[in-house]
Tab-separated table of C-alpha atoms in Angstrom:
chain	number	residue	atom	x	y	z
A	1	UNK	CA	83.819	113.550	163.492
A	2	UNK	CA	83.189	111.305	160.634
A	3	UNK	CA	85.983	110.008	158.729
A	4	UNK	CA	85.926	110.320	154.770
A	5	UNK	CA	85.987	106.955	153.416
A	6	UNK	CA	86.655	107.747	149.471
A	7	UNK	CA	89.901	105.661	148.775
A	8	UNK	CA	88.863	102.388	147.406
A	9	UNK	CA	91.343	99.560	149.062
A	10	UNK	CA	91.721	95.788	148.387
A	11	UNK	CA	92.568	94.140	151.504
A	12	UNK	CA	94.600	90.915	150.968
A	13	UNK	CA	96.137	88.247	152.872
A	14	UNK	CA	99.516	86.140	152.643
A	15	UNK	CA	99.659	83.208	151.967
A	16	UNK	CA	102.245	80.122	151.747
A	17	UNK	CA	102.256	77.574	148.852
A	18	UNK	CA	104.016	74.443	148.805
A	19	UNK	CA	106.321	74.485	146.045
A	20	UNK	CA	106.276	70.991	145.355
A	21	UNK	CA	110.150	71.003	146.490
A	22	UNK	CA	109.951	70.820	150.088
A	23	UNK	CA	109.751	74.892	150.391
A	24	UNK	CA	106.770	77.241	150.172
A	25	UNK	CA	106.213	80.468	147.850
A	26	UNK	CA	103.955	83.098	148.801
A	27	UNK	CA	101.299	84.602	147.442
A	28	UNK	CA	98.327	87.381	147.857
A	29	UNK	CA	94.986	86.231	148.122
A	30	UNK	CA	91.721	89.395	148.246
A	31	UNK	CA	89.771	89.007	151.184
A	32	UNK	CA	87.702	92.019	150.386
A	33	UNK	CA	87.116	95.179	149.069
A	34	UNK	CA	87.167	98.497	151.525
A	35	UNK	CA	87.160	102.238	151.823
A	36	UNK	CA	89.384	104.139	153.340
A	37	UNK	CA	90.451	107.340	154.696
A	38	UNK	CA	94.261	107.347	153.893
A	39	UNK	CA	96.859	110.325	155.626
A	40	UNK	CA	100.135	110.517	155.382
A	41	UNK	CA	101.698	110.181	158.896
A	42	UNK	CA	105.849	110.416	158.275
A	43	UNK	CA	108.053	110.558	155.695
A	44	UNK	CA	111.774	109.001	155.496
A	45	UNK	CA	114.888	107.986	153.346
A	46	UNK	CA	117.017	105.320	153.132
A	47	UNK	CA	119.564	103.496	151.362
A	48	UNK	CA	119.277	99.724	150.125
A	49	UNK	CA	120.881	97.349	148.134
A	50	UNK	CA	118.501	98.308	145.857
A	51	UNK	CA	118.804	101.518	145.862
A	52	UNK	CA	117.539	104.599	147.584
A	53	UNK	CA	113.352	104.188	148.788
A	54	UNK	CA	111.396	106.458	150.681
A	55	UNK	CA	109.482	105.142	153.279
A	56	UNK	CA	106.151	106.607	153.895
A	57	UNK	CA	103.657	105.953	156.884
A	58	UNK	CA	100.338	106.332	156.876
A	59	UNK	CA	96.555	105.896	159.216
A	60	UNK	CA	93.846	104.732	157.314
A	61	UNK	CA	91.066	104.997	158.896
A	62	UNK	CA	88.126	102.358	157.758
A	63	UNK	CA	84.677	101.491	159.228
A	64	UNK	CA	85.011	99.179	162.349
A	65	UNK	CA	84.887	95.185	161.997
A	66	UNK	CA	85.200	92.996	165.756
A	67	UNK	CA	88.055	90.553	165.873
A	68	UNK	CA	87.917	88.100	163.574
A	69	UNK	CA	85.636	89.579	161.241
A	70	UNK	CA	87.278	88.773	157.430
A	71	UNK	CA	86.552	92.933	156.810
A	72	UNK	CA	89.019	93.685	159.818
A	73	UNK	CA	92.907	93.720	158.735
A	74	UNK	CA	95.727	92.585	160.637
A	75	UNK	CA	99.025	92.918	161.055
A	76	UNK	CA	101.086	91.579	157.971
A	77	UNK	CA	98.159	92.067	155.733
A	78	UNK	CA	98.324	94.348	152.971
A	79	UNK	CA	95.946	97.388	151.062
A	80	UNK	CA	95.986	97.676	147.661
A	81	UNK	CA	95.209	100.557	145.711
A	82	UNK	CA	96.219	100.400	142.074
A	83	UNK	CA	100.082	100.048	142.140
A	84	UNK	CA	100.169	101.271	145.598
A	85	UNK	CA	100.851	98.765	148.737
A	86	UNK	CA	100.328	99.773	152.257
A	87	UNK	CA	101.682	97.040	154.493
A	88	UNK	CA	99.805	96.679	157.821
A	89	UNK	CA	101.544	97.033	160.865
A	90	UNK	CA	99.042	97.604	163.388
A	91	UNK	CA	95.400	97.555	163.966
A	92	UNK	CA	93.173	99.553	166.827
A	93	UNK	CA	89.426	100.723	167.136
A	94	UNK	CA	89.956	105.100	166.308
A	95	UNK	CA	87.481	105.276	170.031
A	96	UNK	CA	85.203	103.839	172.195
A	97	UNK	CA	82.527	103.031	169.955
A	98	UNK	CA	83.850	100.875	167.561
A	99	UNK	CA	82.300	102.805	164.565
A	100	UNK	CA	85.815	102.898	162.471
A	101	UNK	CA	88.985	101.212	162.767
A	102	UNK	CA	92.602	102.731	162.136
A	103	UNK	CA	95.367	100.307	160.525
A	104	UNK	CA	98.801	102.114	160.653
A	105	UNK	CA	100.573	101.010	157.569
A	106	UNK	CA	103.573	101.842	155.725
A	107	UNK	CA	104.620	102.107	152.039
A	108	UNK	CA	108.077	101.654	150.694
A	109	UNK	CA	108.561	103.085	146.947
A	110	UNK	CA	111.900	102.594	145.000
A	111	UNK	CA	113.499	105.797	143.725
């Protein structure tokens, strides 16, 4: 079964920054632009210092990319759609073939 691929993503990388002080800032840098298939997974609730956040997971399916390919996220990368950020926590081929890739991610919004 084909995956839908009609969520436009910007898949970026951390990165640290000397600050000049002895410490290191960190900052988002694109490493490309993908499309994705993007389901909800799990929804949950919790408290912060913050205040309350929901916590959403999701799979994202996207076309396949080998290991070390720059098109192939990994864990502690981010997509970007808009305002939206879906942190990556883990990577996998969706089957045997290699055709797509699913990234579980996650998405924390403030309420």
């Amino acid at each position: 079964m084909a995956a839908h691929l009609n969520w436009p993503l910007r898949l970026e990388e951390r990165q640290r920054v000397a600050d000049g002080a002895g410490g290191f800032s960190e900052t988002w840098v694109l490493r490309g632009n993908l499309w994705g298939d993007v389901v909800v997974r799990g929804v949950s609730e919790a408290d912060a210092a913050a205040g309350e956040f929901s916590r959403v997971r999701y799979r994202i399916t996207l076309r396949g990319a080998q290991e070390g390919d720059p098109a192939r996220p990994r864990v502690g990368d981010r997509l970007v759609s808009g305002s939206r950020i879906f942190d990556v926590e883990a990577v996998t081929e969706k089957d045997a073939t290699g055709r797509y890739l699913v990234a579980w991610a996650r998405e924390e919004v403030l309420q």
